[in-house]
Amino acid sequence: MRHVIALDVGGTGMKAALVAPDGTLLYEARRATARERGPDAVVESILGFAGELRAYGQEHLGQSALAAGVAVPGIVDAENGIAVYAANLGWRDVPLRDLLRERLGAPVALGHDVRTGGLAEGRIGAGKGADRFLFVPLGTGIAGAIGIAGQIEAGAHGYAGEIGHIVVRPDGPACGCGQRGCLETLASAAAVTRAWARASGDPDADAADCAKAVESGDARAREVWLDAVDALAAGLVTALTLLDPRTLIIGGGLAEAGETLFTPLRAAVEERVTFQKLPAIVPAALGDTAGCLGAGLLAWDLLATDSEVTA
């Protein structure tokens, strides 16, 4: 059975799969990153996990993986295969593509986690069929993936899509990037968690609790929630003005609130647009498998490119 290895590396855990040419997941597995033991241990965990997946394919599918695709967080130099920096993993300038290629004996594609998830959402998820889309996961932070004709635009330096650092309130909270009032300081799941913990007086309350309180009619929760939605709409309209996507895909933890998020968000975006064309605003379809599926697509794309070059 022809297959590739797909590996999605997160801050604390890794999701992996063996993926068939049609996108079928032939085998799935998860492991911890071992980040508590430092960046070298994280790299060795990734290499070891990839080796296990290769061995599984040999034993159960009759052959080794043809290639591997790996999605990692932080700053990524995909062209040169280098994991440049990830604060939550502690590494700098790791030649991950070459290390994996040596371990697996197969070609390897390296990608940024959000852009890789966006690739999957655009091709086989909520953006399927859209020639232009923007994927925005709302998690601890806020990032974005710009989809154009089935590919993700990384930008000249690999920084395209950092929508979380659009300044929407110049007098707002300080952001780790050095600016004030960035979108992710106001509308990420982490931002809603902070605001609701303050408003409710419960230090253990989180964004999901805030959404539930909104649904039950809590006025304090509604104020916190709508403040975040207003900031999110401001950032999204800036993105729509620049990119003119046909579909806007919202994912991440906050999107799990369903229409509690989407109904006011669609209204807030529609209220703000003037000349811009309003895109379809839809929830992500692939959940936490998007990164893994996207990594598989990277691997198959790499094989297709290699075939074209050598043909």
C-alpha positions as a LaTeX table, in Angstrom:
\begin{tabular}{lrrr}
\hline
Residue & $x$ (\AA) & $y$ (\AA) & $z$ (\AA) \\
\hline
Met1 & 0.00 & 0.00 & 0.00 \\
Arg2 & 1.58 & 3.30 & $-1.14$ \\
His3 & 1.63 & 5.83 & 1.67 \\
Val4 & 3.40 & 8.80 & 3.22 \\
Ile5 & 4.12 & 9.79 & 6.82 \\
Ala6 & 2.27 & 12.85 & 8.12 \\
Leu7 & 3.42 & 14.39 & 11.40 \\
Asp8 & 1.92 & 17.40 & 13.19 \\
Val9 & 4.11 & 18.67 & 16.04 \\
Gly10 & 2.40 & 20.76 & 18.73 \\
Gly11 & 3.60 & 22.39 & 21.90 \\
Thr12 & 3.00 & 19.35 & 24.08 \\
Gly13 & 1.96 & 16.53 & 21.76 \\
Met14 & 2.42 & 15.12 & 18.27 \\
Lys15 & $-0.26$ & 13.71 & 15.99 \\
Ala16 & 0.75 & 11.43 & 13.15 \\
Ala17 & $-0.71$ & 9.28 & 10.41 \\
Leu18 & 0.17 & 7.15 & 7.44 \\
Val19 & $-1.74$ & 8.65 & 4.53 \\
Ala20 & $-2.79$ & 6.99 & 1.26 \\
Pro21 & $-2.75$ & 8.86 & $-2.09$ \\
Asp22 & $-6.49$ & 9.57 & $-1.81$ \\
Gly23 & $-6.08$ & 11.10 & 1.68 \\
Thr24 & $-7.28$ & 8.05 & 3.61 \\
Leu25 & $-5.66$ & 7.75 & 7.03 \\
Leu26 & $-4.29$ & 4.21 & 7.11 \\
Tyr27 & $-2.90$ & 4.47 & 10.64 \\
Glu28 & $-3.00$ & 7.16 & 13.34 \\
Ala29 & $-0.91$ & 7.63 & 16.48 \\
Arg30 & $-0.05$ & 10.26 & 19.09 \\
Arg31 & 3.00 & 10.91 & 21.27 \\
Ala32 & 4.20 & 13.53 & 23.75 \\
Thr33 & 6.89 & 15.93 & 22.54 \\
Ala34 & 9.03 & 15.52 & 25.71 \\
Arg35 & 9.53 & 19.28 & 25.79 \\
Glu36 & 10.03 & 19.18 & 29.57 \\
Arg37 & 13.43 & 17.57 & 28.81 \\
Gly38 & 14.53 & 20.39 & 26.49 \\
Pro39 & 14.76 & 21.06 & 22.74 \\
Asp40 & 17.21 & 18.25 & 21.97 \\
Ala41 & 14.81 & 15.75 & 23.50 \\
Val42 & 11.96 & 17.18 & 21.39 \\
Val43 & 13.96 & 16.69 & 18.21 \\
Glu44 & 14.88 & 13.13 & 19.19 \\
Ser45 & 11.21 & 12.41 & 20.01 \\
Ile46 & 10.20 & 13.57 & 16.53 \\
Leu47 & 12.88 & 11.47 & 14.87 \\
Gly48 & 12.03 & 8.44 & 16.97 \\
Phe49 & 8.30 & 8.79 & 16.28 \\
Ala50 & 8.94 & 9.10 & 12.54 \\
Gly51 & 11.08 & 5.96 & 12.70 \\
Glu52 & 8.27 & 4.07 & 14.43 \\
Leu53 & 5.84 & 5.14 & 11.72 \\
Arg54 & 8.21 & 3.99 & 9.01 \\
Ala55 & 8.56 & 0.60 & 10.72 \\
Tyr56 & 4.79 & 0.26 & 11.06 \\
Gly57 & 4.35 & 0.87 & 7.35 \\
Gln58 & 6.96 & $-1.73$ & 6.50 \\
Glu59 & 5.38 & $-4.34$ & 8.76 \\
His60 & 1.68 & $-3.72$ & 8.19 \\
Leu61 & 1.43 & $-2.07$ & 4.76 \\
Gly62 & 4.17 & $-3.97$ & 2.97 \\
Gln63 & 6.52 & $-1.08$ & 2.21 \\
Ser64 & 8.23 & 1.98 & 3.64 \\
Ala65 & 6.69 & 5.41 & 3.36 \\
Leu66 & 7.50 & 7.12 & 0.07 \\
Ala67 & 7.95 & 10.52 & 1.75 \\
Ala68 & 7.10 & 12.44 & 4.90 \\
Gly69 & 5.44 & 15.76 & 5.63 \\
Val70 & 5.99 & 17.50 & 8.96 \\
Ala71 & 4.19 & 20.53 & 10.36 \\
Val72 & 5.85 & 22.45 & 13.21 \\
Pro73 & 4.99 & 25.64 & 15.14 \\
Gly74 & 6.89 & 28.91 & 15.31 \\
Ile75 & 9.05 & 30.41 & 12.60 \\
Val76 & 9.73 & 27.97 & 9.79 \\
Asp77 & 12.02 & 28.23 & 6.77 \\
Ala78 & 10.16 & 25.69 & 4.65 \\
Glu79 & 12.29 & 26.23 & 1.56 \\
Asn80 & 15.48 & 25.23 & 3.39 \\
Gly81 & 13.80 & 22.77 & 5.76 \\
Ile82 & 14.77 & 24.58 & 8.95 \\
Ala83 & 12.69 & 24.96 & 12.12 \\
Val84 & 14.00 & 28.44 & 12.89 \\
Tyr85 & 12.39 & 29.18 & 16.26 \\
Ala86 & 9.55 & 27.97 & 18.46 \\
Ala87 & 9.13 & 29.51 & 21.91 \\
Asn88 & 7.01 & 26.65 & 23.23 \\
Leu89 & 9.54 & 24.01 & 22.15 \\
Gly90 & 12.70 & 25.96 & 22.89 \\
Trp91 & 14.52 & 25.19 & 19.66 \\
Arg92 & 16.45 & 27.40 & 17.26 \\
Asp93 & 17.70 & 26.70 & 13.74 \\
Val94 & 17.02 & 22.96 & 13.70 \\
Pro95 & 17.70 & 21.39 & 10.26 \\
Leu96 & 14.70 & 19.16 & 10.78 \\
Arg97 & 14.14 & 18.22 & 7.15 \\
Asp98 & 17.68 & 16.88 & 6.76 \\
Leu99 & 17.57 & 15.06 & 10.10 \\
Leu100 & 14.33 & 13.34 & 9.17 \\
Arg101 & 15.49 & 12.55 & 5.65 \\
Glu102 & 18.56 & 10.85 & 7.10 \\
Arg103 & 16.48 & 8.89 & 9.63 \\
Leu104 & 13.81 & 7.80 & 7.12 \\
Gly105 & 15.75 & 7.44 & 3.91 \\
Ala106 & 12.96 & 9.28 & 2.08 \\
Pro107 & 12.24 & 12.85 & 0.93 \\
Val108 & 10.74 & 15.16 & 3.56 \\
Ala109 & 8.67 & 18.35 & 3.34 \\
Leu110 & 8.63 & 20.77 & 6.28 \\
Gly111 & 5.81 & 23.25 & 6.85 \\
His112 & 4.39 & 25.78 & 9.32 \\
Asp113 & 1.61 & 24.28 & 11.43 \\
Val114 & $-1.08$ & 26.87 & 10.69 \\
Arg115 & $-0.30$ & 27.09 & 6.98 \\
Thr116 & $-0.26$ & 23.30 & 6.79 \\
Gly117 & $-3.65$ & 23.09 & 8.52 \\
Gly118 & $-4.91$ & 25.77 & 6.15 \\
Leu119 & $-3.72$ & 23.73 & 3.18 \\
Ala120 & $-5.87$ & 20.82 & 4.33 \\
Glu121 & $-8.91$ & 22.98 & 5.10 \\
Gly122 & $-8.62$ & 24.65 & 1.71 \\
Arg123 & $-8.22$ & 21.53 & $-0.38$ \\
Ile124 & $-10.31$ & 18.92 & 1.41 \\
Gly125 & $-12.09$ & 20.77 & 4.23 \\
Ala126 & $-14.30$ & 23.82 & 4.60 \\
Gly127 & $-12.63$ & 25.72 & 1.76 \\
Lys128 & $-12.82$ & 22.95 & $-0.83$ \\
Gly129 & $-13.64$ & 24.47 & $-4.20$ \\
Ala130 & $-12.78$ & 28.05 & $-3.17$ \\
Asp131 & $-10.10$ & 29.66 & $-5.34$ \\
Arg132 & $-9.24$ & 32.17 & $-2.60$ \\
Phe133 & $-9.68$ & 31.57 & 1.12 \\
Leu134 & $-8.38$ & 32.72 & 4.48 \\
Phe135 & $-8.06$ & 30.22 & 7.33 \\
Val136 & $-7.98$ & 31.75 & 10.83 \\
Pro137 & $-7.64$ & 29.45 & 13.85 \\
Leu138 & $-8.53$ & 31.11 & 17.16 \\
Gly139 & $-6.45$ & 29.40 & 19.83 \\
Thr140 & $-3.90$ & 30.55 & 22.39 \\
Gly141 & $-2.93$ & 33.05 & 19.71 \\
Ile142 & $-4.37$ & 33.94 & 16.32 \\
Ala143 & $-2.68$ & 33.15 & 13.03 \\
Gly144 & $-3.82$ & 32.85 & 9.45 \\
Ala145 & $-3.22$ & 30.94 & 6.24 \\
Ile146 & $-3.81$ & 32.61 & 2.88 \\
Gly147 & $-5.03$ & 30.14 & 0.26 \\
Ile148 & $-4.65$ & 30.82 & $-3.45$ \\
Ala149 & $-5.62$ & 28.20 & $-6.03$ \\
Gly150 & $-5.00$ & 25.26 & $-3.72$ \\
Gln151 & $-1.67$ & 26.53 & $-2.36$ \\
Ile152 & $-0.76$ & 28.55 & 0.73 \\
Glu153 & 1.01 & 31.88 & 0.31 \\
Ala154 & 3.93 & 31.99 & 2.75 \\
Gly155 & 5.19 & 35.44 & 1.81 \\
Ala156 & 8.68 & 36.58 & 0.85 \\
His157 & 10.11 & 35.71 & 4.27 \\
Gly158 & 7.63 & 33.10 & 5.51 \\
Tyr159 & 5.62 & 35.52 & 7.67 \\
Ala160 & 2.45 & 35.92 & 5.58 \\
Gly161 & $-0.85$ & 35.46 & 7.37 \\
Glu162 & 0.13 & 36.78 & 10.82 \\
Ile163 & $-3.30$ & 38.30 & 11.25 \\
Gly164 & $-3.05$ & 38.04 & 15.04 \\
His165 & $-0.66$ & 40.98 & 14.96 \\
Ile166 & $-2.94$ & 43.39 & 13.15 \\
Val167 & $-3.40$ & 46.27 & 15.59 \\
Val168 & $-7.13$ & 46.76 & 16.13 \\
Arg169 & $-7.00$ & 48.92 & 19.29 \\
Pro170 & $-3.83$ & 51.02 & 19.51 \\
Asp171 & $-4.42$ & 51.72 & 23.21 \\
Gly172 & $-5.06$ & 48.05 & 23.97 \\
Pro173 & $-3.07$ & 45.44 & 25.91 \\
Ala174 & 0.64 & 44.93 & 25.34 \\
Cys175 & 1.46 & 42.07 & 22.98 \\
Gly176 & 4.48 & 39.81 & 23.09 \\
Cys177 & 5.45 & 41.07 & 19.63 \\
Gly178 & 6.12 & 44.55 & 21.06 \\
Gln179 & 2.98 & 46.31 & 19.83 \\
Arg180 & $-0.20$ & 47.20 & 21.72 \\
Gly181 & $-3.75$ & 46.20 & 20.90 \\
Cys182 & $-2.93$ & 43.31 & 18.56 \\
Leu183 & $-5.89$ & 41.19 & 17.55 \\
Glu184 & $-4.70$ & 38.14 & 19.48 \\
Thr185 & $-4.50$ & 40.11 & 22.75 \\
Leu186 & $-8.24$ & 40.78 & 22.45 \\
Ala187 & $-9.92$ & 37.97 & 20.53 \\
Ser188 & $-7.92$ & 34.76 & 20.99 \\
Ala189 & $-9.16$ & 31.96 & 23.24 \\
Ala190 & $-6.46$ & 33.01 & 25.72 \\
Ala191 & $-7.69$ & 36.62 & 25.67 \\
Val192 & $-11.31$ & 35.59 & 26.27 \\
Thr193 & $-10.17$ & 33.31 & 29.09 \\
Arg194 & $-8.32$ & 36.18 & 30.79 \\
Ala195 & $-11.22$ & 38.59 & 30.38 \\
Trp196 & $-13.84$ & 36.13 & 31.62 \\
Ala197 & $-11.72$ & 35.06 & 34.61 \\
Arg198 & $-11.56$ & 38.73 & 35.64 \\
Ala199 & $-15.23$ & 39.45 & 34.99 \\
Ser200 & $-16.52$ & 36.30 & 36.68 \\
Gly201 & $-14.11$ & 36.39 & 39.60 \\
Asp202 & $-13.23$ & 32.75 & 38.93 \\
Pro203 & $-9.50$ & 32.33 & 38.18 \\
Asp204 & $-10.15$ & 28.87 & 36.73 \\
Ala205 & $-12.81$ & 30.02 & 34.24 \\
Asp206 & $-11.89$ & 29.77 & 30.56 \\
Ala207 & $-13.23$ & 30.76 & 27.14 \\
Ala208 & $-15.42$ & 27.68 & 26.89 \\
Asp209 & $-17.01$ & 28.61 & 30.24 \\
Cys210 & $-17.62$ & 32.11 & 28.91 \\
Ala211 & $-19.39$ & 30.72 & 25.83 \\
Lys212 & $-21.62$ & 28.55 & 28.02 \\
Ala213 & $-22.44$ & 31.54 & 30.21 \\
Val214 & $-23.37$ & 33.56 & 27.10 \\
Glu215 & $-25.71$ & 30.77 & 26.05 \\
Ser216 & $-27.35$ & 30.80 & 29.49 \\
Gly217 & $-27.97$ & 34.56 & 29.28 \\
Asp218 & $-25.24$ & 35.90 & 31.59 \\
Ala219 & $-24.89$ & 39.64 & 30.89 \\
Arg220 & $-21.26$ & 39.83 & 32.05 \\
Ala221 & $-20.31$ & 36.96 & 29.77 \\
Arg222 & $-22.13$ & 38.54 & 26.85 \\
Glu223 & $-20.19$ & 41.78 & 27.34 \\
Val224 & $-16.85$ & 39.92 & 27.38 \\
Trp225 & $-17.81$ & 37.79 & 24.39 \\
Leu226 & $-19.10$ & 40.64 & 22.22 \\
Asp227 & $-16.01$ & 42.74 & 23.01 \\
Ala228 & $-13.87$ & 39.90 & 21.62 \\
Val229 & $-16.17$ & 39.47 & 18.61 \\
Asp230 & $-15.96$ & 43.20 & 17.87 \\
Ala231 & $-12.16$ & 43.11 & 17.92 \\
Leu232 & $-12.15$ & 39.96 & 15.78 \\
Ala233 & $-14.46$ & 41.54 & 13.22 \\
Ala234 & $-12.19$ & 44.60 & 13.00 \\
Gly235 & $-9.17$ & 42.43 & 12.29 \\
Leu236 & $-11.00$ & 40.26 & 9.78 \\
Val237 & $-12.32$ & 43.23 & 7.82 \\
Thr238 & $-8.76$ & 44.54 & 7.51 \\
Ala239 & $-7.77$ & 41.12 & 6.16 \\
Leu240 & $-10.75$ & 41.07 & 3.77 \\
Thr241 & $-9.78$ & 44.49 & 2.45 \\
Leu242 & $-6.26$ & 43.33 & 1.67 \\
Leu243 & $-6.93$ & 39.77 & 0.47 \\
Asp244 & $-10.51$ & 39.63 & $-0.87$ \\
Pro245 & $-11.03$ & 35.92 & $-0.06$ \\
Arg246 & $-14.06$ & 34.04 & $-1.32$ \\
Thr247 & $-14.30$ & 31.99 & 1.88 \\
Leu248 & $-13.26$ & 32.84 & 5.42 \\
Ile249 & $-12.68$ & 29.71 & 7.52 \\
Ile250 & $-12.66$ & 30.11 & 11.31 \\
Gly251 & $-11.18$ & 27.30 & 13.41 \\
Gly252 & $-9.51$ & 26.72 & 16.75 \\
Gly253 & $-10.93$ & 26.52 & 20.24 \\
Leu254 & $-13.29$ & 29.51 & 20.03 \\
Ala255 & $-14.94$ & 28.12 & 16.89 \\
Glu256 & $-16.14$ & 25.16 & 18.97 \\
Ala257 & $-18.76$ & 27.56 & 20.39 \\
Gly258 & $-20.59$ & 27.21 & 17.07 \\
Glu259 & $-23.30$ & 29.76 & 16.37 \\
Thr260 & $-22.61$ & 31.45 & 19.71 \\
Leu261 & $-19.55$ & 32.76 & 17.86 \\
Phe262 & $-20.61$ & 32.70 & 14.21 \\
Thr263 & $-23.96$ & 34.50 & 14.47 \\
Pro264 & $-22.61$ & 37.69 & 16.11 \\
Leu265 & $-19.35$ & 37.49 & 14.13 \\
Arg266 & $-21.09$ & 37.38 & 10.76 \\
Ala267 & $-23.27$ & 40.31 & 11.82 \\
Ala268 & $-20.27$ & 42.33 & 13.07 \\
Val269 & $-18.27$ & 41.75 & 9.89 \\
Glu270 & $-21.26$ & 42.59 & 7.68 \\
Glu271 & $-21.82$ & 45.81 & 9.64 \\
Arg272 & $-18.22$ & 46.90 & 9.10 \\
Val273 & $-17.78$ & 46.20 & 5.39 \\
Thr274 & $-18.39$ & 49.03 & 2.96 \\
Phe275 & $-17.15$ & 48.38 & $-0.59$ \\
Gln276 & $-15.65$ & 44.97 & 0.23 \\
Lys277 & $-17.32$ & 41.80 & $-0.98$ \\
Leu278 & $-18.56$ & 39.78 & 1.97 \\
Pro279 & $-17.10$ & 36.24 & 1.92 \\
Ala280 & $-18.77$ & 33.11 & 3.22 \\
Ile281 & $-17.80$ & 32.85 & 6.90 \\
Val282 & $-17.73$ & 29.18 & 7.83 \\
Pro283 & $-16.40$ & 26.93 & 10.60 \\
Ala284 & $-13.36$ & 24.77 & 9.95 \\
Ala285 & $-14.28$ & 21.19 & 9.06 \\
Leu286 & $-11.26$ & 19.09 & 9.96 \\
Gly287 & $-10.75$ & 19.89 & 13.66 \\
Asp288 & $-7.45$ & 18.84 & 15.18 \\
Thr289 & $-6.69$ & 16.52 & 12.24 \\
Ala290 & $-6.10$ & 19.47 & 9.87 \\
Gly291 & $-2.38$ & 19.75 & 10.58 \\
Cys292 & $-1.80$ & 16.04 & 10.12 \\
Leu293 & $-3.83$ & 15.89 & 6.91 \\
Gly294 & $-2.02$ & 18.95 & 5.61 \\
Ala295 & 1.35 & 17.36 & 6.38 \\
Gly296 & 0.26 & 14.39 & 4.28 \\
Leu297 & $-0.63$ & 16.74 & 1.43 \\
Leu298 & 2.82 & 18.34 & 1.68 \\
Ala299 & 4.42 & 14.92 & 1.33 \\
Trp300 & 2.33 & 13.94 & $-1.71$ \\
Asp301 & 2.96 & 17.35 & $-3.29$ \\
Leu302 & 6.69 & 16.84 & $-2.80$ \\
Leu303 & 6.55 & 13.48 & $-4.55$ \\
Ala304 & 4.55 & 14.99 & $-7.41$ \\
Thr305 & 7.09 & 17.81 & $-7.80$ \\
Asp306 & 10.02 & 15.39 & $-7.70$ \\
Ser307 & 8.33 & 13.28 & $-10.38$ \\
Glu308 & 7.86 & 16.32 & $-12.60$ \\
Val309 & 11.50 & 17.38 & $-12.14$ \\
Thr310 & 12.88 & 13.93 & $-12.93$ \\
Ala311 & 10.43 & 13.13 & $-15.76$ \\
\hline
\end{tabular}
